[in-house]
Amino acid sequence: MQNKIKRSPLFYVGDKYKLMKQLAGLFPQEVDNFYEPFVGGGTVFLNINANKYYLNDNDKNLINIHRFLINSANNPTLFFKNVEKIIKKYHLSRSYKEDIIPVSLKKEWKKTYFAKFNKEGYEKLRVCVNKHIKNDPLILYILLIYGFNRMLRFNGGGKFNLPVGNVDFNKNVVNALNGYFDFVQDKKMTLSSKDFRAYFANRKYSKNDFVYLDPPYLITASEYNKRWDQKAEADLLGMIDDLDKKGIKFALSNVTHYNGSKNDLLIDWMKKYKTHKIESNYISYHNNGKKQIKEVLITNY
Ligand SMILES: C[S@@+](CC[C@H](N)C(=O)[O-])C[C@H]1O[C@@H](n2cnc3c(N)ncnc32)[C@H](O)[C@@H]1O
């Protein structure tokens, strides 16, 4: 574990950045191979010291962006040059380098001037992605950085369909990118974009391997939770039992209670393992102002 917690430059919805200190304190000290079947933005692996990393997510675009960033770590100067070319071409704000937003716009739209300024260029870039350069990881990454909630979202016809966000390419993005590049540069990494069932199939493990799992949560609402159901949950819990039988260390992040719902399947299953309470700071309040989320880390060590 590094001293300073790194945040993934994907700023992924629901990333573990704010919980990383707590989680890292509960992870094994020595890790040979690190497995993360639901890697998302990657904040967790960025804070793990292992000999080898096996990262997976069934979102192909997300994995393509990771692959692209890992390759870019060999030449960050070229990466930033290419970013700048696109940002300039589409006349997007670039507060990491200079402030080009007119004072009059800032005065008129005190809290939303980034969105107002970037809307036109962002929409042109989105058209360009949908028409010509589908799935170009650099363009998708830039859309993510300027987009609403910093997400990737496609409609049924495969078109990127998020609106512009009130954010831009700022110093935090550059710092997170540099942190990512520094970290991945000398690491052995294998990436895949499979369903978790295929990812686990026929895998061989050795002593000191560690599997960290942060799947979609059955009872919370999020874009990537939509296709997660009782069957997926049951399959996953069964696969984790298999890991345990093989003597492999695992840690599973999850939520047992959320705004009046509870995950009985999980609550029953976790009785055979250790449960650590995680103090989460997601904004989720009932009318009485009481937080209604219980987040846990379940481990077999
Ligand atoms: C809670 S997020 C992980 C967030 C991650 N810990 C982070 O810090 O960014 C869950 C991830 O699981 C992925 N996912 C959803 N269903 C999946 C499946 N069947 N197989 C593999 N990955 C899946 C989603 O794309 C999403 O990125």
Coordinates of C-alpha atoms and ligand atoms in Angstrom, one line a residue:
M1 CA 0.0 0.0 0.0
Q2 CA 1.4 3.4 -0.9
N3 CA 1.3 6.2 1.7
K4 CA -0.8 8.5 -0.4
I5 CA -4.1 7.1 -1.8
K6 CA -4.3 7.3 -5.6
R7 CA -7.5 8.1 -7.4
S8 CA -8.1 6.6 -10.8
P9 CA -8.2 9.2 -13.7
L10 CA -11.6 7.7 -14.7
F11 CA -13.3 9.3 -11.7
Y12 CA -15.7 6.3 -11.8
V13 CA -19.1 6.6 -10.3
G14 CA -19.0 4.7 -7.0
D15 CA -15.2 4.4 -7.0
K16 CA -13.6 3.4 -3.8
Y17 CA -11.4 6.4 -3.4
K18 CA -12.9 7.7 -0.2
L19 CA -13.0 4.3 1.4
M20 CA -9.6 3.2 0.2
K21 CA -7.8 3.8 3.5
Q22 CA -10.2 1.7 5.4
L23 CA -10.2 -1.1 2.8
A24 CA -6.4 -1.1 2.5
G25 CA -6.1 -1.6 6.2
L26 CA -8.1 -4.8 5.8
F27 CA -6.3 -6.2 2.8
P28 CA -3.5 -8.8 3.1
Q29 CA 0.0 -7.4 3.4
E30 CA 1.7 -9.6 0.9
V31 CA 0.0 -10.2 -2.4
D32 CA 1.5 -12.2 -5.3
N33 CA -1.2 -12.2 -7.9
F34 CA -4.0 -9.6 -7.5
Y35 CA -7.3 -10.4 -9.1
E36 CA -10.0 -7.8 -9.6
P37 CA -13.0 -9.1 -11.7
F38 CA -15.0 -5.8 -11.4
V39 CA -12.2 -3.3 -11.8
G40 CA -14.4 -0.3 -12.8
G41 CA -12.2 2.9 -12.7
G42 CA -9.3 1.0 -11.1
T43 CA -8.9 3.0 -7.9
V44 CA -8.4 -0.2 -5.9
F45 CA -5.6 -1.8 -7.9
L46 CA -3.8 1.5 -8.0
N47 CA -3.4 1.2 -4.2
I48 CA -2.3 -2.4 -4.1
N49 CA 1.3 -3.7 -4.2
A50 CA 1.3 -7.0 -6.0
N51 CA 3.6 -8.9 -8.3
K52 CA 1.0 -9.2 -11.0
Y53 CA -2.4 -7.8 -11.7
Y54 CA -5.4 -9.5 -13.5
L55 CA -8.0 -6.9 -14.1
N56 CA -11.4 -7.4 -15.6
D57 CA -14.7 -5.6 -16.2
N58 CA -17.4 -6.6 -18.6
D59 CA -17.6 -3.1 -19.9
K60 CA -15.4 -3.3 -23.1
N61 CA -15.1 0.5 -23.6
L62 CA -13.9 0.9 -20.0
I63 CA -11.2 -1.9 -20.5
N64 CA -10.2 -0.3 -23.8
I65 CA -9.6 3.0 -22.0
H66 CA -7.5 1.2 -19.3
R67 CA -5.5 -0.5 -22.1
F68 CA -5.0 2.8 -23.8
L69 CA -3.9 4.6 -20.6
I70 CA -1.5 1.7 -19.8
N71 CA 0.1 2.0 -23.2
S72 CA 0.2 5.8 -22.9
A73 CA 2.3 5.4 -19.7
N74 CA 5.3 4.8 -22.0
N75 CA 4.9 8.3 -23.4
P76 CA 2.8 10.7 -21.3
T77 CA 4.1 13.7 -23.2
L78 CA 2.6 12.4 -26.4
F79 CA -0.6 11.5 -24.6
F80 CA -1.0 15.1 -23.3
K81 CA -0.1 16.5 -26.7
N82 CA -2.9 14.5 -28.3
V83 CA -5.4 15.5 -25.6
E84 CA -4.6 19.1 -26.2
K85 CA -5.0 18.8 -29.9
I86 CA -8.6 17.5 -29.5
I87 CA -9.5 19.9 -26.7
K88 CA -8.3 22.8 -28.9
K89 CA -10.0 21.5 -32.0
Y90 CA -13.4 21.3 -30.2
H91 CA -12.8 24.5 -28.3
L92 CA -13.3 23.0 -24.9
S93 CA -12.2 24.7 -21.7
R94 CA -8.8 23.5 -20.3
S95 CA -8.4 24.8 -16.8
Y96 CA -5.3 22.5 -16.2
K97 CA -3.4 24.9 -18.6
E98 CA -5.2 28.1 -19.1
D99 CA -8.5 29.8 -18.4
I100 CA -10.3 30.6 -21.7
I101 CA -13.8 31.1 -20.3
P102 CA -15.0 34.7 -20.7
V103 CA -15.6 36.6 -17.5
S104 CA -19.1 37.6 -18.8
L105 CA -20.1 34.0 -19.0
K106 CA -18.8 33.3 -15.5
K107 CA -20.8 36.2 -14.2
E108 CA -24.0 35.1 -16.0
W109 CA -23.7 31.4 -15.1
K110 CA -21.9 31.5 -11.7
K111 CA -22.2 27.8 -11.0
T112 CA -22.7 26.2 -14.4
Y113 CA -20.3 28.1 -16.7
F114 CA -18.2 25.0 -17.6
A115 CA -21.3 23.3 -18.9
K116 CA -22.4 26.4 -20.8
F117 CA -19.0 27.0 -22.3
N118 CA -18.3 23.3 -23.3
K119 CA -21.8 22.3 -24.5
E120 CA -21.3 23.1 -28.2
G121 CA -17.8 21.5 -28.5
Y122 CA -18.8 18.5 -26.4
E123 CA -21.8 17.8 -28.6
K124 CA -19.7 18.0 -31.8
L125 CA -17.2 15.6 -30.3
R126 CA -20.1 13.2 -29.4
V127 CA -21.4 13.3 -33.0
C128 CA -17.9 12.6 -34.2
V129 CA -17.6 9.6 -31.9
N130 CA -21.0 8.3 -32.9
K131 CA -20.5 8.8 -36.7
H132 CA -16.8 8.2 -37.5
I133 CA -14.4 7.2 -34.8
K134 CA -16.5 4.8 -32.8
N135 CA -14.8 3.5 -29.6
D136 CA -11.6 5.5 -30.0
P137 CA -10.4 5.3 -26.4
L138 CA -8.8 8.8 -26.3
I139 CA -12.0 10.5 -27.6
L140 CA -14.1 8.4 -25.2
Y141 CA -11.8 9.4 -22.3
I142 CA -12.2 13.1 -23.2
L143 CA -16.0 12.7 -23.4
L144 CA -15.9 11.0 -20.0
I145 CA -13.9 13.8 -18.5
Y146 CA -16.2 16.6 -19.8
G147 CA -19.4 14.6 -19.5
F148 CA -22.2 14.4 -17.0
N149 CA -21.2 12.5 -13.9
R150 CA -18.0 11.5 -15.7
M151 CA -19.6 8.4 -17.1
L152 CA -19.7 6.3 -20.2
R153 CA -23.2 5.6 -21.4
F154 CA -24.5 4.3 -24.7
N155 CA -28.1 4.0 -25.9
G156 CA -29.7 0.8 -27.3
G157 CA -28.4 1.7 -30.8
G158 CA -24.8 1.9 -29.4
K159 CA -24.6 5.7 -29.5
F160 CA -22.8 7.6 -26.7
N161 CA -25.6 9.6 -25.2
L162 CA -24.5 11.5 -22.1
P163 CA -25.0 15.3 -21.9
V164 CA -22.2 17.7 -21.1
G165 CA -21.2 18.0 -17.5
N166 CA -20.2 21.0 -15.4
V167 CA -16.6 19.9 -15.3
D168 CA -13.5 20.1 -17.4
F169 CA -9.9 18.9 -17.9
N170 CA -8.4 20.4 -14.7
K171 CA -5.4 19.9 -12.6
N172 CA -7.0 17.0 -10.6
V173 CA -7.4 15.1 -13.9
V174 CA -3.8 15.7 -14.8
N175 CA -2.5 14.6 -11.4
A176 CA -4.7 11.5 -11.4
L177 CA -3.4 10.7 -14.9
N178 CA 0.2 11.2 -13.9
G179 CA -0.3 9.0 -10.8
Y180 CA -1.8 6.3 -13.0
F181 CA 1.0 6.5 -15.5
D182 CA 3.7 6.3 -12.8
F183 CA 2.0 3.3 -11.2
V184 CA 1.3 1.1 -14.3
Q185 CA 4.6 1.9 -16.0
D186 CA 6.6 -1.0 -14.5
K187 CA 3.8 -3.4 -13.6
K188 CA 2.8 -6.7 -15.0
M189 CA -0.8 -6.4 -16.0
T190 CA -3.3 -8.6 -17.8
L191 CA -6.6 -7.1 -18.7
S192 CA -9.8 -8.7 -19.9
S193 CA -13.4 -7.7 -20.6
K194 CA -15.4 -10.8 -19.7
D195 CA -18.4 -11.6 -17.7
F196 CA -17.2 -12.6 -14.2
R197 CA -18.2 -16.2 -14.7
A198 CA -15.9 -16.6 -17.7
Y199 CA -13.2 -14.7 -15.9
F200 CA -13.2 -17.2 -13.0
A201 CA -13.5 -20.3 -15.1
N202 CA -10.5 -22.6 -15.1
R203 CA -8.2 -20.2 -13.3
K204 CA -5.2 -21.5 -11.4
Y205 CA -4.2 -19.8 -8.2
S206 CA -1.1 -19.9 -6.0
K207 CA -0.4 -19.1 -2.3
N208 CA -0.5 -15.4 -1.5
D209 CA -3.0 -14.7 -4.3
F210 CA -5.7 -12.2 -3.4
V211 CA -9.1 -11.6 -5.1
Y212 CA -10.9 -8.3 -4.4
L213 CA -14.5 -8.1 -5.6
D214 CA -16.6 -5.0 -6.0
P215 CA -19.6 -6.1 -8.0
P216 CA -22.7 -4.1 -8.7
Y217 CA -24.8 -4.0 -5.6
L218 CA -28.1 -5.8 -5.8
I219 CA -30.1 -3.3 -3.8
T220 CA -28.6 0.1 -4.8
A221 CA -29.3 2.1 -7.9
S222 CA -26.6 2.7 -10.5
E223 CA -26.1 2.6 -14.2
Y224 CA -24.0 -0.6 -14.1
N225 CA -26.4 -2.3 -11.6
K226 CA -29.2 -2.5 -14.1
R227 CA -28.4 -6.0 -15.4
W228 CA -27.4 -7.4 -12.0
D229 CA -30.0 -9.7 -10.6
Q230 CA -30.5 -12.5 -8.0
K231 CA -29.1 -15.1 -10.4
A232 CA -25.8 -13.1 -10.9
E233 CA -25.6 -12.5 -7.2
A234 CA -26.0 -16.2 -6.4
D235 CA -23.5 -17.3 -9.1
L236 CA -21.0 -14.9 -7.7
L237 CA -21.4 -16.0 -4.1
G238 CA -21.0 -19.6 -5.3
M239 CA -17.8 -18.7 -7.1
I240 CA -16.4 -17.0 -4.0
D241 CA -17.2 -20.1 -2.0
D242 CA -15.1 -22.1 -4.5
L243 CA -12.2 -19.6 -4.0
D244 CA -12.5 -20.2 -0.3
K245 CA -12.4 -24.0 -0.7
K246 CA -9.2 -23.6 -2.7
G247 CA -7.7 -21.6 0.2
I248 CA -7.5 -18.3 -1.8
K249 CA -7.9 -15.1 0.1
F250 CA -10.8 -12.9 -1.0
A251 CA -12.4 -9.6 0.1
L252 CA -15.9 -8.7 -1.1
S253 CA -17.3 -5.2 -0.9
N254 CA -21.0 -4.9 -0.7
V255 CA -24.1 -3.2 0.8
T256 CA -26.4 -5.2 3.1
H257 CA -29.0 -2.4 3.8
Y258 CA -30.0 0.5 1.6
N259 CA -32.9 2.9 2.0
G260 CA -35.3 0.3 3.5
S261 CA -34.2 -2.7 1.4
K262 CA -31.9 -5.4 2.6
N263 CA -30.0 -8.1 0.7
D264 CA -31.1 -11.3 2.5
L265 CA -29.2 -13.6 0.2
L266 CA -25.9 -11.8 1.1
I267 CA -26.7 -11.4 4.8
D268 CA -27.3 -15.2 5.1
W269 CA -24.3 -16.1 3.0
M270 CA -21.8 -13.9 4.8
K271 CA -22.4 -15.6 8.2
K272 CA -19.7 -18.1 7.4
Y273 CA -17.0 -15.4 6.8
K274 CA -15.7 -12.3 8.6
T275 CA -17.6 -9.1 8.2
H276 CA -16.0 -5.7 8.6
K277 CA -18.2 -2.6 8.8
I278 CA -17.1 0.1 6.4
E279 CA -17.9 3.7 7.2
S280 CA -19.2 4.9 3.9
N281 CA -19.9 8.5 3.1
Y282 CA -22.3 8.1 0.2
I283 CA -25.0 10.7 0.3
S284 CA -28.1 8.6 1.0
Y285 CA -30.4 9.9 3.6
H286 CA -34.0 9.3 4.5
N287 CA -36.3 12.1 5.3
N288 CA -35.4 12.0 8.9
G289 CA -31.8 12.7 7.9
K290 CA -30.5 9.3 9.1
K291 CA -28.2 7.5 6.8
Q292 CA -29.7 4.3 5.5
I293 CA -26.8 2.5 4.0
K294 CA -24.7 -0.3 5.5
E295 CA -21.5 -1.1 3.7
V296 CA -19.4 -4.1 4.5
L297 CA -16.2 -5.8 3.5
I298 CA -16.5 -9.6 3.8
T299 CA -13.2 -11.6 4.0
N300 CA -12.1 -15.2 4.6
Y301 CA -8.9 -14.3 6.4
Ligands
LIG1 C1 -19.1 -1.2 -8.2 S1 -18.4 -1.1 -9.8 C2 -16.7 -1.3 -9.4 C3 -16.0 0.0 -9.0 C4 -14.6 -0.1 -8.7 N1 -14.3 -0.7 -7.4 C5 -13.9 1.3 -8.6 O1 -13.3 1.7 -7.7 O2 -14.0 2.1 -9.6 C6 -18.9 -2.6 -10.5 C7 -18.3 -2.9 -11.9 O3 -18.7 -4.2 -12.3 C8 -18.9 -4.2 -13.7 N2 -19.8 -5.4 -14.1 C9 -21.2 -5.4 -14.0 N3 -21.6 -6.6 -14.3 C10 -20.5 -7.4 -14.6 C11 -20.3 -8.8 -14.9 N4 -21.4 -9.6 -15.1 N5 -19.1 -9.3 -15.1 C12 -18.0 -8.4 -14.9 N6 -18.1 -7.1 -14.6 C13 -19.4 -6.6 -14.4 C14 -19.4 -2.9 -14.1 O4 -19.1 -2.5 -15.4 C15 -18.7 -2.0 -13.0 O5 -17.6 -1.4 -13.6

